[in-house]
Amino acid sequence: MFAAERRQLILEMVRANGAVSLRELARVVQTSEVTVRRDVRALEAEGLLDRRHGGAVLPGGFTRESGFPQKSHLATAEKTAIADLAASFVEEGEAVVVGAGTTTQELARRLARIPGLTVVTNSLLVAQALAHANRVEVVMTGGTLRGSNYALVGSGAEQSLQGLRVTRAFLSGSGLTAERGLSTSNMLSASVDRALVQAAAEVVVLADHTKLGTDTMFQTVPTDLISRLVTDEPPAHDDRAGSELQALADQGVRISVAGTGAGCGAGGTDGANGAVGSEAMPPGSRGRRDVPLPGQRRTHTGGPGVSGGPGGQLRGAGGPLGSQETGERARVADLRRR
C-alpha cells in the first residue's frame, strides 16, 4: 500500500471514530506502528488530525465528512430538480454509468422509467433504486464497500471498468470549480470516479449550487473533460456560485440550469445541435434552462449517445448558433449579477 493510501485510510478511521490507537491503525493498514506513527506525524503537520499518546484524534473544530444520512437531507428540492433535468438527456436503449451520491440516487429513480437502458454503477443506492425496473439492466462493479456512502471502491471496482465503453457518465462530488473541475474528499472514491470517466464518451456532472466554488482534496474530473454541468439556479446573493458558473462557461462547459419553482419555463437552447426553442420535458420536471457555451468543444470518439453524432463534436454557441452567443452568455452572466 502506498503512503498516500495508508494516510487516507488512517484519516478516515480517525474521522469515523474520533480517536484511534496506533495499534489499531497499524492492524487495519497492515504495517508497523513505527510506520503508522510517521504517517500520523505527517497528517498532523497538515492540520488533519492531532497526535495523542499512543494514538490520534480529531483536531479541534475539524468537520467530519458528511455521511449519507446527513447528505440526504441537504438541498433536497435542488437535487430533485437536477435529477429531473439530467434524466431528460437519456434516451431509450442507451448504456450509461452512474456514480455514487445522493443526487445520482435521485437520477436513478427517474432512469427506472426509461426502457432499454443499461446502467453501470458502483453505488448500492443507485442499484437499489433500479432494482425493480423491469426494462433496465443494472451492472455493478466489484470492489470494497465504503459504508459512508454505500459505494464500491478500490482496485476491484476499477478493474471491473476496464474495457467498458458507454455513451455518458453521470457523476457528482463534494465540490466543483472552474480551476480544478470536480473533486471529492475521499481518495478511493476519486479513483473510481476517474475510472468511470474513462469509460464514457461524455461526462455530465450533477452539482447543486452549494458545491460551486468549493474545492476539496482529490480531483476526479478536470474541467476540460466535463461536457455538461446540470445544476440549480444560485440564490441572488450567492456571488461565488454565479461567478463559478461564468468561469465554467468560459472554459466550454455547457450549463443546464434546473428551476425549482413552479413558474419555470421549459424553453431552452440546445448548443449541441444548434436548435433554438422549447424542448420536451420528462414527467415531473420543474423546468430547465440550457445555456450553450462559447467556442468549439473538444471532439469525443464515442458512440451515438454523443451529441452531434457518432464521433462528432459537441458544439457551443461559437458554432452553428452564431448570433445567439451574446444573448446566451449574458444569461449565464446574469446569474452572477443576481
PDB file of C-alpha atoms in Angstrom, residues 83-312:
ATOM      1  CA  ALA A  83     -32.273  14.774 -11.394  1.00  0.00           C
ATOM      2  CA  ASP A  84     -35.410  15.579 -13.406  1.00  0.00           C
ATOM      3  CA  LEU A  85     -33.394  17.599 -15.892  1.00  0.00           C
ATOM      4  CA  ALA A  86     -30.489  15.163 -16.128  1.00  0.00           C
ATOM      5  CA  ALA A  87     -32.873  12.290 -16.903  1.00  0.00           C
ATOM      6  CA  SER A  88     -34.164  14.203 -19.921  1.00  0.00           C
ATOM      7  CA  PHE A  89     -30.772  13.788 -21.609  1.00  0.00           C
ATOM      8  CA  VAL A  90     -31.004   9.976 -21.544  1.00  0.00           C
ATOM      9  CA  GLU A  91     -32.638   8.128 -24.431  1.00  0.00           C
ATOM     10  CA  GLU A  92     -34.128   4.657 -24.689  1.00  0.00           C
ATOM     11  CA  GLY A  93     -31.605   1.884 -25.217  1.00  0.00           C
ATOM     12  CA  GLU A  94     -28.561   3.823 -24.003  1.00  0.00           C
ATOM     13  CA  ALA A  95     -25.770   2.464 -21.866  1.00  0.00           C
ATOM     14  CA  VAL A  96     -24.629   4.867 -19.119  1.00  0.00           C
ATOM     15  CA  VAL A  97     -22.558   4.847 -15.959  1.00  0.00           C
ATOM     16  CA  VAL A  98     -23.855   6.461 -12.782  1.00  0.00           C
ATOM     17  CA  GLY A  99     -21.539   7.263  -9.880  1.00  0.00           C
ATOM     18  CA  ALA A 100     -22.265   7.335  -6.166  1.00  0.00           C
ATOM     19  CA  GLY A 101     -24.071  10.174  -4.406  1.00  0.00           C
ATOM     20  CA  THR A 102     -27.451  11.350  -3.192  1.00  0.00           C
ATOM     21  CA  THR A 103     -28.094  13.364  -6.377  1.00  0.00           C
ATOM     22  CA  THR A 104     -27.230  10.415  -8.608  1.00  0.00           C
ATOM     23  CA  GLN A 105     -29.554   8.277  -6.481  1.00  0.00           C
ATOM     24  CA  GLU A 106     -32.361  10.693  -7.355  1.00  0.00           C
ATOM     25  CA  LEU A 107     -31.381  10.414 -11.018  1.00  0.00           C
ATOM     26  CA  ALA A 108     -31.525   6.619 -10.830  1.00  0.00           C
ATOM     27  CA  ARG A 109     -35.139   6.746  -9.643  1.00  0.00           C
ATOM     28  CA  ARG A 110     -36.008   8.610 -12.858  1.00  0.00           C
ATOM     29  CA  LEU A 111     -33.903   6.369 -15.089  1.00  0.00           C
ATOM     30  CA  ALA A 112     -36.062   3.475 -13.924  1.00  0.00           C
ATOM     31  CA  ARG A 113     -38.809   4.834 -16.217  1.00  0.00           C
ATOM     32  CA  ILE A 114     -36.669   4.718 -19.393  1.00  0.00           C
ATOM     33  CA  PRO A 115     -36.905   1.378 -21.213  1.00  0.00           C
ATOM     34  CA  GLY A 116     -33.943  -0.478 -22.634  1.00  0.00           C
ATOM     35  CA  LEU A 117     -31.286   1.176 -20.505  1.00  0.00           C
ATOM     36  CA  THR A 118     -28.115  -0.457 -19.282  1.00  0.00           C
ATOM     37  CA  VAL A 119     -26.795   1.258 -16.151  1.00  0.00           C
ATOM     38  CA  VAL A 120     -23.316   0.513 -14.803  1.00  0.00           C
ATOM     39  CA  THR A 121     -22.725   1.711 -11.245  1.00  0.00           C
ATOM     40  CA  ASN A 122     -20.549   1.293  -8.173  1.00  0.00           C
ATOM     41  CA  SER A 123     -23.335   2.597  -5.914  1.00  0.00           C
ATOM     42  CA  LEU A 124     -25.567   0.290  -3.903  1.00  0.00           C
ATOM     43  CA  LEU A 125     -28.103   3.125  -3.605  1.00  0.00           C
ATOM     44  CA  VAL A 126     -28.275   3.582  -7.388  1.00  0.00           C
ATOM     45  CA  ALA A 127     -28.642  -0.174  -7.874  1.00  0.00           C
ATOM     46  CA  GLN A 128     -31.381  -0.313  -5.254  1.00  0.00           C
ATOM     47  CA  ALA A 129     -33.297   2.490  -6.969  1.00  0.00           C
ATOM     48  CA  LEU A 130     -33.211   0.490 -10.213  1.00  0.00           C
ATOM     49  CA  ALA A 131     -33.718  -2.967  -8.706  1.00  0.00           C
ATOM     50  CA  HIS A 132     -37.406  -3.231  -9.640  1.00  0.00           C
ATOM     51  CA  ALA A 133     -37.151  -1.563 -13.071  1.00  0.00           C
ATOM     52  CA  ASN A 134     -38.042  -4.467 -15.336  1.00  0.00           C
ATOM     53  CA  ARG A 135     -36.754  -2.828 -18.513  1.00  0.00           C
ATOM     54  CA  VAL A 136     -33.420  -1.588 -17.110  1.00  0.00           C
ATOM     55  CA  GLU A 137     -30.352  -3.793 -16.868  1.00  0.00           C
ATOM     56  CA  VAL A 138     -28.104  -2.983 -13.908  1.00  0.00           C
ATOM     57  CA  VAL A 139     -24.409  -3.884 -13.945  1.00  0.00           C
ATOM     58  CA  MET A 140     -22.464  -3.436 -10.710  1.00  0.00           C
ATOM     59  CA  THR A 141     -18.732  -3.114 -10.313  1.00  0.00           C
ATOM     60  CA  GLY A 142     -16.764  -5.202  -7.896  1.00  0.00           C
ATOM     61  CA  GLY A 143     -14.785  -3.653  -5.082  1.00  0.00           C
ATOM     62  CA  THR A 144     -14.797  -2.968  -1.361  1.00  0.00           C
ATOM     63  CA  LEU A 145     -17.845  -1.380   0.266  1.00  0.00           C
ATOM     64  CA  ARG A 146     -17.343   2.137   1.628  1.00  0.00           C
ATOM     65  CA  GLY A 147     -20.042   2.393   4.253  1.00  0.00           C
ATOM     66  CA  SER A 148     -20.315   6.178   4.497  1.00  0.00           C
ATOM     67  CA  ASN A 149     -21.820   6.468   1.000  1.00  0.00           C
ATOM     68  CA  TYR A 150     -22.687   2.833   0.165  1.00  0.00           C
ATOM     69  CA  ALA A 151     -20.255   2.769  -2.753  1.00  0.00           C
ATOM     70  CA  LEU A 152     -17.875   0.093  -4.013  1.00  0.00           C
ATOM     71  CA  VAL A 153     -14.298   1.348  -4.226  1.00  0.00           C
ATOM     72  CA  GLY A 154     -10.755   0.057  -4.595  1.00  0.00           C
ATOM     73  CA  SER A 155      -8.873  -1.886  -7.238  1.00  0.00           C
ATOM     74  CA  GLY A 156     -11.705  -4.382  -7.713  1.00  0.00           C
ATOM     75  CA  ALA A 157     -14.094  -1.619  -8.757  1.00  0.00           C
ATOM     76  CA  GLU A 158     -11.552  -0.003 -11.064  1.00  0.00           C
ATOM     77  CA  GLN A 159     -10.537  -3.254 -12.753  1.00  0.00           C
ATOM     78  CA  SER A 160     -14.154  -4.184 -13.476  1.00  0.00           C
ATOM     79  CA  LEU A 161     -14.497  -0.971 -15.511  1.00  0.00           C
ATOM     80  CA  GLN A 162     -11.554  -1.688 -17.796  1.00  0.00           C
ATOM     81  CA  GLY A 163     -12.570  -2.153 -21.421  1.00  0.00           C
ATOM     82  CA  LEU A 164     -16.036  -0.678 -20.806  1.00  0.00           C
ATOM     83  CA  ARG A 165     -17.490   1.942 -23.189  1.00  0.00           C
ATOM     84  CA  VAL A 166     -20.797   3.771 -22.693  1.00  0.00           C
ATOM     85  CA  THR A 167     -22.384   6.926 -24.091  1.00  0.00           C
ATOM     86  CA  ARG A 168     -22.168   9.086 -20.978  1.00  0.00           C
ATOM     87  CA  ALA A 169     -21.279   9.175 -17.301  1.00  0.00           C
ATOM     88  CA  PHE A 170     -23.309  10.943 -14.610  1.00  0.00           C
ATOM     89  CA  LEU A 171     -21.178  11.940 -11.639  1.00  0.00           C
ATOM     90  CA  SER A 172     -21.487  14.004  -8.511  1.00  0.00           C
ATOM     91  CA  GLY A 173     -18.881  15.068  -5.961  1.00  0.00           C
ATOM     92  CA  SER A 174     -18.063  17.281  -2.995  1.00  0.00           C
ATOM     93  CA  GLY A 175     -17.024  20.399  -4.897  1.00  0.00           C
ATOM     94  CA  LEU A 176     -16.748  21.959  -8.354  1.00  0.00           C
ATOM     95  CA  THR A 177     -14.515  24.794  -9.544  1.00  0.00           C
ATOM     96  CA  ALA A 178     -13.508  26.046 -12.969  1.00  0.00           C
ATOM     97  CA  GLU A 179      -9.854  25.739 -11.996  1.00  0.00           C
ATOM     98  CA  ARG A 180      -9.778  22.080 -10.903  1.00  0.00           C
ATOM     99  CA  GLY A 181     -13.111  20.671 -12.021  1.00  0.00           C
ATOM    100  CA  LEU A 182     -14.967  18.117  -9.893  1.00  0.00           C
ATOM    101  CA  SER A 183     -13.382  16.952  -6.650  1.00  0.00           C
ATOM    102  CA  THR A 184     -14.133  14.825  -3.616  1.00  0.00           C
ATOM    103  CA  SER A 185     -12.752  14.452  -0.105  1.00  0.00           C
ATOM    104  CA  ASN A 186     -12.013  10.729  -0.415  1.00  0.00           C
ATOM    105  CA  MET A 187      -9.115   9.323  -2.390  1.00  0.00           C
ATOM    106  CA  LEU A 188     -10.637   5.897  -3.064  1.00  0.00           C
ATOM    107  CA  SER A 189     -13.904   7.390  -4.320  1.00  0.00           C
ATOM    108  CA  ALA A 190     -11.985   9.781  -6.559  1.00  0.00           C
ATOM    109  CA  SER A 191     -10.038   6.936  -8.114  1.00  0.00           C
ATOM    110  CA  VAL A 192     -13.196   5.006  -9.013  1.00  0.00           C
ATOM    111  CA  ASP A 193     -14.853   8.135 -10.416  1.00  0.00           C
ATOM    112  CA  ARG A 194     -11.845   8.648 -12.695  1.00  0.00           C
ATOM    113  CA  ALA A 195     -12.290   5.093 -13.968  1.00  0.00           C
ATOM    114  CA  LEU A 196     -15.987   5.812 -14.635  1.00  0.00           C
ATOM    115  CA  VAL A 197     -14.984   8.873 -16.673  1.00  0.00           C
ATOM    116  CA  GLN A 198     -12.591   6.811 -18.787  1.00  0.00           C
ATOM    117  CA  ALA A 199     -15.461   4.508 -19.726  1.00  0.00           C
ATOM    118  CA  ALA A 200     -17.712   7.275 -21.080  1.00  0.00           C
ATOM    119  CA  ALA A 201     -17.787   9.318 -24.277  1.00  0.00           C
ATOM    120  CA  GLU A 202     -19.429  12.240 -22.473  1.00  0.00           C
ATOM    121  CA  VAL A 203     -19.284  13.365 -18.836  1.00  0.00           C
ATOM    122  CA  VAL A 204     -22.263  15.019 -17.139  1.00  0.00           C
ATOM    123  CA  VAL A 205     -21.701  16.470 -13.667  1.00  0.00           C
ATOM    124  CA  LEU A 206     -24.650  16.857 -11.285  1.00  0.00           C
ATOM    125  CA  ALA A 207     -23.942  19.522  -8.665  1.00  0.00           C
ATOM    126  CA  ASP A 208     -26.276  21.825  -6.768  1.00  0.00           C
ATOM    127  CA  HIS A 209     -25.233  25.442  -6.251  1.00  0.00           C
ATOM    128  CA  THR A 210     -23.814  24.785  -2.763  1.00  0.00           C
ATOM    129  CA  LYS A 211     -20.940  22.829  -4.351  1.00  0.00           C
ATOM    130  CA  LEU A 212     -19.993  25.544  -6.858  1.00  0.00           C
ATOM    131  CA  GLY A 213     -16.738  27.230  -5.898  1.00  0.00           C
ATOM    132  CA  THR A 214     -15.894  24.526  -3.348  1.00  0.00           C
ATOM    133  CA  ASP A 215     -12.559  22.756  -3.801  1.00  0.00           C
ATOM    134  CA  THR A 216     -11.832  19.519  -1.969  1.00  0.00           C
ATOM    135  CA  MET A 217      -8.788  17.311  -1.672  1.00  0.00           C
ATOM    136  CA  PHE A 218      -8.916  14.870  -4.596  1.00  0.00           C
ATOM    137  CA  GLN A 219      -9.656  15.847  -8.198  1.00  0.00           C
ATOM    138  CA  THR A 220     -11.969  13.443 -10.026  1.00  0.00           C
ATOM    139  CA  VAL A 221     -12.828  15.154 -13.330  1.00  0.00           C
ATOM    140  CA  PRO A 222     -10.750  18.059 -14.701  1.00  0.00           C
ATOM    141  CA  THR A 223     -12.758  20.873 -16.231  1.00  0.00           C
ATOM    142  CA  ASP A 224     -11.744  20.095 -19.806  1.00  0.00           C
ATOM    143  CA  LEU A 225     -13.339  16.640 -19.548  1.00  0.00           C
ATOM    144  CA  ILE A 226     -16.708  17.900 -18.290  1.00  0.00           C
ATOM    145  CA  SER A 227     -19.160  18.083 -21.193  1.00  0.00           C
ATOM    146  CA  ARG A 228     -22.136  19.385 -19.240  1.00  0.00           C
ATOM    147  CA  LEU A 229     -22.998  20.645 -15.781  1.00  0.00           C
ATOM    148  CA  VAL A 230     -26.560  20.202 -14.526  1.00  0.00           C
ATOM    149  CA  THR A 231     -27.189  22.500 -11.573  1.00  0.00           C
ATOM    150  CA  ASP A 232     -29.855  24.671  -9.969  1.00  0.00           C
ATOM    151  CA  GLU A 233     -30.040  28.453 -10.101  1.00  0.00           C
ATOM    152  CA  PRO A 234     -27.982  30.036  -7.306  1.00  0.00           C
ATOM    153  CA  PRO A 235     -29.669  32.472  -4.916  1.00  0.00           C
ATOM    154  CA  ALA A 236     -29.358  36.144  -5.828  1.00  0.00           C
ATOM    155  CA  HIS A 237     -26.872  36.774  -3.007  1.00  0.00           C
ATOM    156  CA  ASP A 238     -24.563  33.867  -3.920  1.00  0.00           C
ATOM    157  CA  ASP A 239     -21.910  35.696  -5.934  1.00  0.00           C
ATOM    158  CA  ARG A 240     -19.430  32.857  -5.633  1.00  0.00           C
ATOM    159  CA  ALA A 241     -21.675  30.318  -7.350  1.00  0.00           C
ATOM    160  CA  GLY A 242     -22.632  32.775 -10.103  1.00  0.00           C
ATOM    161  CA  SER A 243     -19.003  33.647 -10.780  1.00  0.00           C
ATOM    162  CA  GLU A 244     -18.066  29.961 -10.894  1.00  0.00           C
ATOM    163  CA  LEU A 245     -20.815  29.267 -13.441  1.00  0.00           C
ATOM    164  CA  GLN A 246     -19.474  32.035 -15.663  1.00  0.00           C
ATOM    165  CA  ALA A 247     -15.918  30.701 -15.346  1.00  0.00           C
ATOM    166  CA  LEU A 248     -17.052  27.162 -16.209  1.00  0.00           C
ATOM    167  CA  ALA A 249     -18.963  28.516 -19.212  1.00  0.00           C
ATOM    168  CA  ASP A 250     -15.869  30.396 -20.386  1.00  0.00           C
ATOM    169  CA  GLN A 251     -13.964  27.106 -20.362  1.00  0.00           C
ATOM    170  CA  GLY A 252     -16.515  25.409 -22.618  1.00  0.00           C
ATOM    171  CA  VAL A 253     -18.706  23.519 -20.146  1.00  0.00           C
ATOM    172  CA  ARG A 254     -22.361  23.506 -21.170  1.00  0.00           C
ATOM    173  CA  ILE A 255     -24.510  24.729 -18.287  1.00  0.00           C
ATOM    174  CA  SER A 256     -28.030  23.351 -17.818  1.00  0.00           C
ATOM    175  CA  VAL A 257     -29.925  25.137 -15.046  1.00  0.00           C
ATOM    176  CA  ALA A 258     -32.861  23.319 -13.468  1.00  0.00           C
ATOM    177  CA  GLY A 259     -35.560  25.515 -11.953  1.00  0.00           C
ATOM    178  CA  THR A 260     -37.074  24.587  -8.596  1.00  0.00           C
ATOM    179  CA  GLY A 261     -40.088  26.899  -8.822  1.00  0.00           C
ATOM    180  CA  ALA A 262     -43.446  26.083 -10.373  1.00  0.00           C
ATOM    181  CA  GLY A 263     -43.232  29.065 -12.712  1.00  0.00           C
ATOM    182  CA  CYS A 264     -40.101  27.980 -14.531  1.00  0.00           C
ATOM    183  CA  GLY A 265     -40.476  27.536 -18.252  1.00  0.00           C
ATOM    184  CA  ALA A 266     -39.309  24.653 -20.379  1.00  0.00           C
ATOM    185  CA  GLY A 267     -37.727  26.724 -23.090  1.00  0.00           C
ATOM    186  CA  GLY A 268     -34.052  26.420 -23.802  1.00  0.00           C
ATOM    187  CA  THR A 269     -31.307  26.483 -26.344  1.00  0.00           C
ATOM    188  CA  ASP A 270     -29.576  23.317 -27.419  1.00  0.00           C
ATOM    189  CA  GLY A 271     -25.976  24.245 -28.010  1.00  0.00           C
ATOM    190  CA  ALA A 272     -25.149  20.723 -29.112  1.00  0.00           C
ATOM    191  CA  ASN A 273     -27.159  20.736 -32.316  1.00  0.00           C
ATOM    192  CA  GLY A 274     -27.861  24.405 -32.937  1.00  0.00           C
ATOM    193  CA  ALA A 275     -31.610  24.173 -32.409  1.00  0.00           C
ATOM    194  CA  VAL A 276     -33.295  27.001 -30.560  1.00  0.00           C
ATOM    195  CA  GLY A 277     -36.694  26.630 -28.925  1.00  0.00           C
ATOM    196  CA  SER A 278     -38.717  24.552 -26.490  1.00  0.00           C
ATOM    197  CA  GLU A 279     -37.625  21.058 -25.616  1.00  0.00           C
ATOM    198  CA  ALA A 280     -39.674  18.130 -24.393  1.00  0.00           C
ATOM    199  CA  MET A 281     -39.565  17.688 -20.648  1.00  0.00           C
ATOM    200  CA  PRO A 282     -39.911  14.440 -18.687  1.00  0.00           C
ATOM    201  CA  PRO A 283     -42.897  13.993 -16.376  1.00  0.00           C
ATOM    202  CA  GLY A 284     -42.488  15.840 -13.113  1.00  0.00           C
ATOM    203  CA  SER A 285     -39.816  18.189 -14.430  1.00  0.00           C
ATOM    204  CA  ARG A 286     -39.619  21.627 -12.840  1.00  0.00           C
ATOM    205  CA  GLY A 287     -38.265  23.446 -15.865  1.00  0.00           C
ATOM    206  CA  ARG A 288     -34.878  23.971 -17.455  1.00  0.00           C
ATOM    207  CA  ARG A 289     -32.536  26.460 -18.972  1.00  0.00           C
ATOM    208  CA  ASP A 290     -29.823  25.036 -21.174  1.00  0.00           C
ATOM    209  CA  VAL A 291     -27.100  27.609 -21.741  1.00  0.00           C
ATOM    210  CA  PRO A 292     -24.830  26.935 -24.748  1.00  0.00           C
ATOM    211  CA  LEU A 293     -21.275  27.957 -24.255  1.00  0.00           C
ATOM    212  CA  PRO A 294     -18.729  29.932 -26.250  1.00  0.00           C
ATOM    213  CA  GLY A 295     -16.219  28.297 -28.541  1.00  0.00           C
ATOM    214  CA  GLN A 296     -15.831  24.836 -30.002  1.00  0.00           C
ATOM    215  CA  ARG A 297     -15.999  21.826 -27.752  1.00  0.00           C
ATOM    216  CA  ARG A 298     -13.405  19.088 -27.935  1.00  0.00           C
ATOM    217  CA  THR A 299     -14.030  16.003 -30.054  1.00  0.00           C
ATOM    218  CA  HIS A 300     -15.133  12.778 -28.348  1.00  0.00           C
ATOM    219  CA  THR A 301     -14.608   9.429 -30.004  1.00  0.00           C
ATOM    220  CA  GLY A 302     -17.792   7.992 -28.660  1.00  0.00           C
ATOM    221  CA  GLY A 303     -20.934   6.227 -29.747  1.00  0.00           C
ATOM    222  CA  PRO A 304     -24.289   7.537 -30.901  1.00  0.00           C
ATOM    223  CA  GLY A 305     -25.065   8.940 -27.473  1.00  0.00           C
ATOM    224  CA  VAL A 306     -22.656  11.809 -28.076  1.00  0.00           C
ATOM    225  CA  SER A 307     -24.411  14.956 -29.213  1.00  0.00           C
ATOM    226  CA  GLY A 308     -23.585  15.730 -32.810  1.00  0.00           C
ATOM    227  CA  GLY A 309     -23.472  12.116 -33.974  1.00  0.00           C
ATOM    228  CA  PRO A 310     -21.002   9.241 -33.660  1.00  0.00           C
ATOM    229  CA  GLY A 311     -17.535  10.583 -33.082  1.00  0.00           C
ATOM    230  CA  GLY A 312     -18.957  14.066 -33.541  1.00  0.00           C
TER     231      GLY A 312
END
